[in-house]
């Protein structure tokens, strides 16, 4: 009797081991088939794509990195929260450069899109100094880590979007060029002859401040890796009293001059996508007169203001006698996707306006 039971137990044990080995064999075989199939697909992807009537569903969609330069918190984070919420396909990333030590946590922002998105090794940014360029490079360093980020949009803490996310994304991604407001600085007074050995005057350019450019990935990498032009700007491009010579504002010249120096002006659309009102000489408010950017207050933020900005379809550059007609996808289009400078009350009013998204 004991012998039968022992034999029966051995049979069951052998049977269990057999199925265990069989299961292991099937798992290894399936894994090998999957890996082999994946390798073959990758090798033959160019040929396969020619016959596929639909895009690869597993390919990461290109993303836009929105790079904010702020003093402290972002007072208009609620506007951008509504803007980002429209995108369901995760086609964007967000980074913020603020003063050293400032954190975007639940106490400083109500938007999930900005939580912990600060650059932790930020620098103190002073107006008119090369520190603004340093802040930009720090933002690019973080954003370039993600290979899906193909466009890099610089914005200030007073900027608002004029259109919904889909329209903005399609507009920016419709061309391979960067958008950089750039023109020859023929009036003089800012170029320092001490730059001549590295940056000849023929490559000297001016444009909007660094916060208003949109770079493609190639140009973003050039800005980040630049070890030639940036040191020259740090040394020889500094703001001084307007009564003296070479009153140079680095962030109004650096990107434009760098791309000209690299011979890449043919790869940029020479205008900004951010609207700024400069000439308010007719304003009754003395503090708002002259060539300074206008700050829109609650009373300014009307549907007429926003529509008037959206209707702008060309920009005239006096120093080059050049008129830039704006287009997207080969068709006439509005020039601007963003606008500044808006106070928090003005932004709240805009958000509540019933304006068309396109």
Tab-separated table of C-alpha atoms in Angstrom:
chain	number	residue	atom	x	y	z
A	1	UNK	CA	0.000	0.000	0.000
A	2	UNK	CA	2.808	2.392	0.907
A	3	UNK	CA	4.530	1.561	-2.350
A	4	UNK	CA	1.443	2.486	-4.405
A	5	UNK	CA	1.100	5.813	-2.637
A	6	UNK	CA	4.787	6.574	-3.158
A	7	UNK	CA	4.522	5.739	-6.860
A	8	UNK	CA	1.393	7.890	-7.212
A	9	UNK	CA	3.095	10.850	-5.525
A	10	UNK	CA	6.136	10.517	-7.807
A	11	UNK	CA	3.871	10.450	-10.870
A	12	UNK	CA	2.077	13.590	-9.771
A	13	UNK	CA	5.402	15.304	-9.044
A	14	UNK	CA	6.787	14.355	-12.454
A	15	UNK	CA	3.596	15.523	-14.117
A	16	UNK	CA	3.842	18.886	-12.282
A	17	UNK	CA	7.470	19.357	-13.297
A	18	UNK	CA	6.565	18.543	-16.907
A	19	UNK	CA	3.881	21.240	-17.063
A	20	UNK	CA	6.144	23.706	-15.275
A	21	UNK	CA	8.887	23.186	-17.875
A	22	UNK	CA	6.344	23.386	-20.685
A	23	UNK	CA	4.937	26.666	-19.374
A	24	UNK	CA	8.426	28.112	-19.032
A	25	UNK	CA	9.207	27.036	-22.595
A	26	UNK	CA	6.044	28.732	-23.911
A	27	UNK	CA	6.860	31.974	-22.042
A	28	UNK	CA	10.423	32.026	-23.417
A	29	UNK	CA	9.176	31.230	-26.929
A	30	UNK	CA	6.519	33.984	-26.862
A	31	UNK	CA	9.002	36.516	-25.514
A	32	UNK	CA	11.518	35.637	-28.245
A	33	UNK	CA	8.842	35.954	-30.927
A	34	UNK	CA	7.744	39.357	-29.589
A	35	UNK	CA	11.309	40.676	-29.392
A	36	UNK	CA	12.168	39.324	-32.828
A	37	UNK	CA	9.019	40.816	-34.351
A	38	UNK	CA	9.762	44.197	-32.798
A	39	UNK	CA	13.328	44.162	-34.166
A	40	UNK	CA	12.071	43.253	-37.640
A	41	UNK	CA	9.464	45.992	-37.525
A	42	UNK	CA	12.071	48.581	-36.558
A	43	UNK	CA	14.444	47.428	-39.301
A	44	UNK	CA	11.714	47.568	-41.949
A	45	UNK	CA	9.866	50.627	-40.583
A	46	UNK	CA	10.696	52.880	-43.629
A	47	UNK	CA	9.223	50.276	-46.008
A	48	UNK	CA	6.256	49.505	-43.777
A	49	UNK	CA	5.347	53.189	-43.419
A	50	UNK	CA	5.023	53.468	-47.185
A	51	UNK	CA	2.103	51.043	-47.144
A	52	UNK	CA	0.436	52.048	-43.902
A	53	UNK	CA	-2.708	54.136	-44.543
A	54	UNK	CA	-2.572	55.508	-40.991
A	55	UNK	CA	0.197	56.895	-38.739
A	56	UNK	CA	1.996	54.813	-36.138
A	57	UNK	CA	-0.224	55.080	-33.075
A	58	UNK	CA	2.715	54.481	-30.756
A	59	UNK	CA	4.867	57.355	-32.024
A	60	UNK	CA	5.290	60.199	-29.521
A	61	UNK	CA	3.635	63.343	-30.822
A	62	UNK	CA	5.954	66.368	-31.106
A	63	UNK	CA	5.646	68.677	-28.137
A	64	UNK	CA	6.005	72.387	-27.486
A	65	UNK	CA	7.956	73.448	-24.399
A	66	UNK	CA	6.460	76.572	-22.842
A	67	UNK	CA	9.277	78.352	-20.997
A	68	UNK	CA	8.243	81.082	-18.579
A	69	UNK	CA	10.579	83.719	-17.137
A	70	UNK	CA	9.029	85.158	-13.986
A	71	UNK	CA	10.039	87.408	-11.102
A	72	UNK	CA	8.355	85.229	-8.478
A	73	UNK	CA	5.042	83.461	-8.947
A	74	UNK	CA	2.992	83.506	-12.136
A	75	UNK	CA	0.084	85.893	-11.530
A	76	UNK	CA	-1.658	84.721	-14.718
A	77	UNK	CA	-1.343	80.981	-14.094
A	78	UNK	CA	-5.140	80.625	-14.187
A	79	UNK	CA	-5.208	81.835	-17.810
A	80	UNK	CA	-2.585	79.309	-18.835
A	81	UNK	CA	-4.322	76.590	-16.840
A	82	UNK	CA	-7.423	77.047	-18.995
A	83	UNK	CA	-5.236	77.107	-22.116
A	84	UNK	CA	-3.343	73.884	-21.307
A	85	UNK	CA	-6.489	72.086	-20.158
A	86	UNK	CA	-7.784	72.125	-23.741
A	87	UNK	CA	-5.045	69.763	-24.888
A	88	UNK	CA	-5.928	66.100	-24.374
A	89	UNK	CA	-2.925	64.662	-26.242
A	90	UNK	CA	-0.084	65.749	-23.910
A	91	UNK	CA	1.584	67.855	-26.597
A	92	UNK	CA	3.330	70.282	-24.269
A	93	UNK	CA	5.697	70.617	-21.341
A	94	UNK	CA	6.125	73.532	-18.926
A	95	UNK	CA	9.193	74.989	-17.205
A	96	UNK	CA	9.483	78.176	-15.156
A	97	UNK	CA	12.530	80.239	-14.259
A	98	UNK	CA	11.869	82.317	-11.167
A	99	UNK	CA	14.073	83.906	-8.508
A	100	UNK	CA	16.471	81.534	-6.710
A	101	UNK	CA	14.736	79.478	-4.040
A	102	UNK	CA	11.197	80.123	-5.235
A	103	UNK	CA	9.064	76.983	-5.430
A	104	UNK	CA	5.879	76.372	-7.368
A	105	UNK	CA	3.883	74.397	-4.846
A	106	UNK	CA	0.222	74.345	-3.777
A	107	UNK	CA	0.772	77.545	-1.817
A	108	UNK	CA	2.119	79.513	-4.790
A	109	UNK	CA	0.072	78.185	-7.714
A	110	UNK	CA	-3.403	76.763	-8.116
A	111	UNK	CA	-2.563	75.154	-11.458
A	112	UNK	CA	-1.376	71.550	-11.618
A	113	UNK	CA	0.538	72.388	-14.790
A	114	UNK	CA	2.982	74.583	-12.861
A	115	UNK	CA	3.465	72.451	-9.732
A	116	UNK	CA	7.188	71.758	-9.210
A	117	UNK	CA	8.002	73.012	-12.711
A	118	UNK	CA	10.551	75.553	-11.511
A	119	UNK	CA	14.220	75.458	-12.544
A	120	UNK	CA	15.940	74.681	-9.256
A	121	UNK	CA	19.329	76.154	-10.199
A	122	UNK	CA	17.879	79.513	-11.269
A	123	UNK	CA	19.823	82.802	-11.215
A	124	UNK	CA	18.880	86.299	-10.131
A	125	UNK	CA	17.706	88.101	-13.273
A	126	UNK	CA	18.391	91.834	-13.539
A	127	UNK	CA	16.896	93.983	-16.275
A	128	UNK	CA	19.310	94.806	-19.069
A	129	UNK	CA	21.958	92.298	-17.997
A	130	UNK	CA	23.196	89.038	-19.488
A	131	UNK	CA	21.464	87.201	-16.626
A	132	UNK	CA	18.319	87.104	-18.787
A	133	UNK	CA	20.254	85.058	-21.341
A	134	UNK	CA	21.502	82.784	-18.562
A	135	UNK	CA	17.895	82.174	-17.491
A	136	UNK	CA	16.951	81.287	-21.045
A	137	UNK	CA	19.822	78.822	-21.355
A	138	UNK	CA	18.885	77.156	-18.067
A	139	UNK	CA	15.319	76.682	-19.309
A	140	UNK	CA	16.574	75.211	-22.582
A	141	UNK	CA	18.897	72.862	-20.723
A	142	UNK	CA	15.939	71.375	-18.845
A	143	UNK	CA	13.551	71.308	-21.803
A	144	UNK	CA	15.997	69.706	-24.241
A	145	UNK	CA	16.236	66.613	-22.040
A	146	UNK	CA	12.886	65.487	-23.468
A	147	UNK	CA	13.545	64.437	-27.097
A	148	UNK	CA	9.851	64.980	-27.917
A	149	UNK	CA	10.164	68.741	-27.313
A	150	UNK	CA	10.575	70.187	-30.816
A	151	UNK	CA	9.614	73.840	-30.255
A	152	UNK	CA	10.554	76.150	-27.403
A	153	UNK	CA	8.313	79.130	-26.661
A	154	UNK	CA	9.617	81.841	-24.325
A	155	UNK	CA	7.054	83.823	-22.356
A	156	UNK	CA	7.005	86.325	-19.508
A	157	UNK	CA	4.784	86.365	-16.446
A	158	UNK	CA	2.526	89.004	-18.058
A	159	UNK	CA	1.778	87.143	-21.316
A	160	UNK	CA	-1.614	85.751	-22.298
A	161	UNK	CA	-2.553	83.394	-25.160
A	162	UNK	CA	-4.849	84.845	-27.815
A	163	UNK	CA	-6.116	81.535	-29.209
A	164	UNK	CA	-6.892	78.037	-27.985
A	165	UNK	CA	-4.221	75.362	-27.665
A	166	UNK	CA	-4.998	73.495	-30.900
A	167	UNK	CA	-4.773	76.604	-33.079
A	168	UNK	CA	-1.567	77.716	-31.344
A	169	UNK	CA	0.023	74.261	-31.677
A	170	UNK	CA	-0.858	73.924	-35.364
A	171	UNK	CA	0.405	77.434	-36.140
A	172	UNK	CA	3.794	76.895	-34.497
A	173	UNK	CA	4.289	73.349	-35.797
A	174	UNK	CA	3.213	74.177	-39.356
A	175	UNK	CA	6.690	75.455	-40.188
A	176	UNK	CA	10.184	74.169	-39.422
A	177	UNK	CA	11.499	77.685	-38.841
A	178	UNK	CA	12.044	79.527	-35.583
A	179	UNK	CA	10.180	82.791	-34.965
A	180	UNK	CA	12.710	85.461	-34.038
A	181	UNK	CA	12.090	89.194	-34.342
A	182	UNK	CA	15.341	90.248	-36.031
A	183	UNK	CA	16.477	93.264	-38.036
A	184	UNK	CA	19.625	95.231	-38.767
A	185	UNK	CA	20.444	97.771	-36.059
A	186	UNK	CA	21.461	100.672	-38.301
A	187	UNK	CA	20.920	103.486	-35.825
A	188	UNK	CA	24.127	102.625	-33.998
A	189	UNK	CA	25.018	103.334	-30.408
A	190	UNK	CA	24.615	99.788	-29.141
A	191	UNK	CA	27.288	97.888	-31.006
A	192	UNK	CA	30.602	97.890	-29.175
A	193	UNK	CA	33.646	97.835	-31.507
A	194	UNK	CA	35.432	95.710	-28.904
A	195	UNK	CA	33.281	92.817	-30.159
A	196	UNK	CA	34.709	93.103	-33.666
A	197	UNK	CA	37.168	90.200	-33.471
A	198	UNK	CA	34.396	87.737	-32.558
A	199	UNK	CA	31.149	89.419	-33.647
A	200	UNK	CA	31.653	91.671	-36.705
A	201	UNK	CA	29.236	94.568	-37.069
A	202	UNK	CA	27.719	93.046	-40.216
A	203	UNK	CA	26.208	90.302	-38.008
A	204	UNK	CA	24.847	92.692	-35.378
A	205	UNK	CA	21.078	92.356	-35.057
A	206	UNK	CA	18.334	93.741	-32.869
A	207	UNK	CA	14.850	92.514	-32.040
A	208	UNK	CA	12.324	91.871	-29.343
A	209	UNK	CA	13.518	90.732	-25.962
A	210	UNK	CA	14.539	87.146	-25.452
A	211	UNK	CA	11.195	86.247	-23.856
A	212	UNK	CA	9.366	86.596	-27.155
A	213	UNK	CA	11.183	84.085	-29.370
A	214	UNK	CA	10.094	80.628	-30.512
A	215	UNK	CA	12.982	78.296	-31.338
A	216	UNK	CA	13.071	74.970	-33.132
A	217	UNK	CA	15.172	72.224	-31.567
A	218	UNK	CA	18.220	72.823	-33.770
A	219	UNK	CA	18.411	76.508	-32.849
A	220	UNK	CA	17.680	75.784	-29.178
A	221	UNK	CA	20.688	73.453	-29.067
A	222	UNK	CA	22.861	76.113	-30.721
A	223	UNK	CA	21.878	78.672	-28.061
A	224	UNK	CA	22.583	76.203	-25.257
A	225	UNK	CA	25.960	75.070	-26.609
A	226	UNK	CA	27.201	78.544	-27.570
A	227	UNK	CA	30.542	79.255	-25.914
A	228	UNK	CA	31.695	81.986	-28.293
A	229	UNK	CA	29.132	84.771	-28.649
A	230	UNK	CA	27.648	84.633	-25.130
A	231	UNK	CA	30.942	85.406	-23.331
A	232	UNK	CA	31.402	88.411	-25.644
A	233	UNK	CA	27.951	89.691	-24.680
A	234	UNK	CA	28.720	89.206	-21.004
A	235	UNK	CA	31.824	91.325	-21.339
A	236	UNK	CA	30.944	93.989	-23.895
A	237	UNK	CA	27.145	94.294	-24.078
A	238	UNK	CA	25.932	96.119	-20.991
A	239	UNK	CA	23.354	98.864	-20.348
A	240	UNK	CA	24.741	102.288	-19.483
A	241	UNK	CA	23.428	105.829	-19.177
A	242	UNK	CA	21.620	106.792	-22.388
A	243	UNK	CA	23.902	109.833	-22.649
A	244	UNK	CA	26.890	107.548	-23.135
A	245	UNK	CA	27.839	105.251	-25.989
A	246	UNK	CA	27.138	101.549	-26.439
A	247	UNK	CA	23.928	101.376	-24.432
A	248	UNK	CA	23.564	97.656	-25.095
A	249	UNK	CA	20.661	95.534	-23.845
A	250	UNK	CA	21.882	91.902	-24.201
A	251	UNK	CA	18.508	90.162	-24.442
A	252	UNK	CA	17.431	92.410	-27.339
A	253	UNK	CA	20.424	91.345	-29.437
A	254	UNK	CA	21.811	87.967	-28.394
A	255	UNK	CA	19.689	85.303	-30.126
A	256	UNK	CA	19.310	87.419	-33.255
A	257	UNK	CA	23.057	88.077	-33.490
A	258	UNK	CA	24.001	84.475	-32.666
A	259	UNK	CA	21.822	83.052	-35.455
A	260	UNK	CA	23.174	85.648	-37.905
A	261	UNK	CA	26.708	84.759	-36.835
A	262	UNK	CA	25.965	81.083	-37.502
A	263	UNK	CA	24.569	81.899	-40.958
A	264	UNK	CA	21.093	80.650	-40.026
A	265	UNK	CA	18.911	83.652	-40.823
A	266	UNK	CA	17.444	81.735	-43.741
A	267	UNK	CA	16.025	79.266	-41.222
A	268	UNK	CA	14.025	81.785	-39.197
A	269	UNK	CA	10.781	83.675	-39.674
A	270	UNK	CA	11.925	87.173	-38.771
A	271	UNK	CA	9.078	88.245	-36.534
A	272	UNK	CA	7.779	87.615	-33.042
A	273	UNK	CA	4.567	85.797	-32.179
A	274	UNK	CA	4.064	87.972	-29.088
A	275	UNK	CA	2.330	91.336	-29.446
A	276	UNK	CA	3.600	94.332	-27.491
A	277	UNK	CA	2.162	97.863	-27.642
A	278	UNK	CA	5.055	100.323	-27.555
A	279	UNK	CA	3.881	103.683	-28.850
A	280	UNK	CA	1.483	105.240	-26.369
A	281	UNK	CA	2.449	108.852	-27.005
A	282	UNK	CA	-1.228	109.788	-27.208
A	283	UNK	CA	-2.014	108.344	-23.776
A	284	UNK	CA	-3.415	110.756	-21.181
A	285	UNK	CA	-1.427	108.905	-18.517
A	286	UNK	CA	2.024	110.542	-18.481
A	287	UNK	CA	3.641	107.446	-16.998
A	288	UNK	CA	2.469	105.431	-20.002
A	289	UNK	CA	3.808	107.720	-22.702
A	290	UNK	CA	6.866	107.082	-24.828
A	291	UNK	CA	8.592	103.991	-26.137
A	292	UNK	CA	7.839	101.679	-23.249
A	293	UNK	CA	5.670	98.562	-23.304
A	294	UNK	CA	2.084	99.265	-22.354
A	295	UNK	CA	0.629	97.553	-19.324
A	296	UNK	CA	-3.001	96.685	-19.937
A	297	UNK	CA	-5.219	97.343	-16.956
A	298	UNK	CA	-8.773	96.136	-16.283
A	299	UNK	CA	-10.315	99.028	-18.203
A	300	UNK	CA	-8.116	98.291	-21.242
A	301	UNK	CA	-9.022	94.610	-21.480
A	302	UNK	CA	-11.947	94.793	-23.882
A	303	UNK	CA	-13.056	92.517	-26.689
A	304	UNK	CA	-12.157	95.347	-29.088
A	305	UNK	CA	-8.542	95.302	-27.853
A	306	UNK	CA	-8.142	91.557	-28.343
A	307	UNK	CA	-9.812	91.588	-31.764
A	308	UNK	CA	-7.646	94.519	-32.893
A	309	UNK	CA	-4.501	92.528	-32.021
A	310	UNK	CA	-5.828	89.447	-33.802
A	311	UNK	CA	-6.515	91.471	-36.941
A	312	UNK	CA	-2.863	92.515	-37.376
A	313	UNK	CA	-1.561	90.696	-40.457
A	314	UNK	CA	1.698	92.524	-41.193
A	315	UNK	CA	4.640	94.196	-39.446
A	316	UNK	CA	6.754	97.030	-40.831
A	317	UNK	CA	10.486	97.262	-40.034
A	318	UNK	CA	11.577	100.858	-40.541
A	319	UNK	CA	15.353	100.258	-40.365
A	320	UNK	CA	15.159	97.809	-43.276
A	321	UNK	CA	12.171	99.338	-45.103
A	322	UNK	CA	10.728	95.840	-44.898
A	323	UNK	CA	7.130	94.790	-44.439
A	324	UNK	CA	6.627	91.288	-43.091
A	325	UNK	CA	3.294	89.807	-44.181
A	326	UNK	CA	2.244	87.074	-41.798
A	327	UNK	CA	1.256	83.628	-42.993
A	328	UNK	CA	0.681	80.098	-41.756
A	329	UNK	CA	0.560	76.988	-43.920
A	330	UNK	CA	1.101	79.201	-46.959
A	331	UNK	CA	-1.978	81.324	-46.301
A	332	UNK	CA	-2.384	84.842	-44.830
A	333	UNK	CA	-2.790	84.637	-41.077
A	334	UNK	CA	-2.765	86.755	-37.912
A	335	UNK	CA	0.724	87.738	-36.819
A	336	UNK	CA	0.402	87.105	-33.085
A	337	UNK	CA	-0.464	84.144	-30.883
A	338	UNK	CA	0.325	85.830	-27.554
A	339	UNK	CA	0.160	89.332	-26.103
A	340	UNK	CA	1.624	91.283	-23.184
A	341	UNK	CA	1.685	93.059	-20.680
A	342	UNK	CA	-1.519	92.197	-18.815
A	343	UNK	CA	-2.252	92.771	-15.147
A	344	UNK	CA	-4.114	90.076	-13.224
A	345	UNK	CA	-7.449	92.013	-13.260
A	346	UNK	CA	-7.096	92.554	-17.014
A	347	UNK	CA	-6.408	88.851	-17.565
A	348	UNK	CA	-9.438	87.868	-15.495
A	349	UNK	CA	-11.613	90.115	-17.646
A	350	UNK	CA	-10.186	88.656	-20.867
A	351	UNK	CA	-10.790	85.111	-19.669
A	352	UNK	CA	-14.441	85.950	-19.107
A	353	UNK	CA	-14.930	87.519	-22.522
A	354	UNK	CA	-16.841	85.507	-25.100
A	355	UNK	CA	-14.284	85.664	-27.907
A	356	UNK	CA	-13.890	83.315	-30.859
A	357	UNK	CA	-11.059	80.828	-30.299
A	358	UNK	CA	-9.651	81.301	-33.806
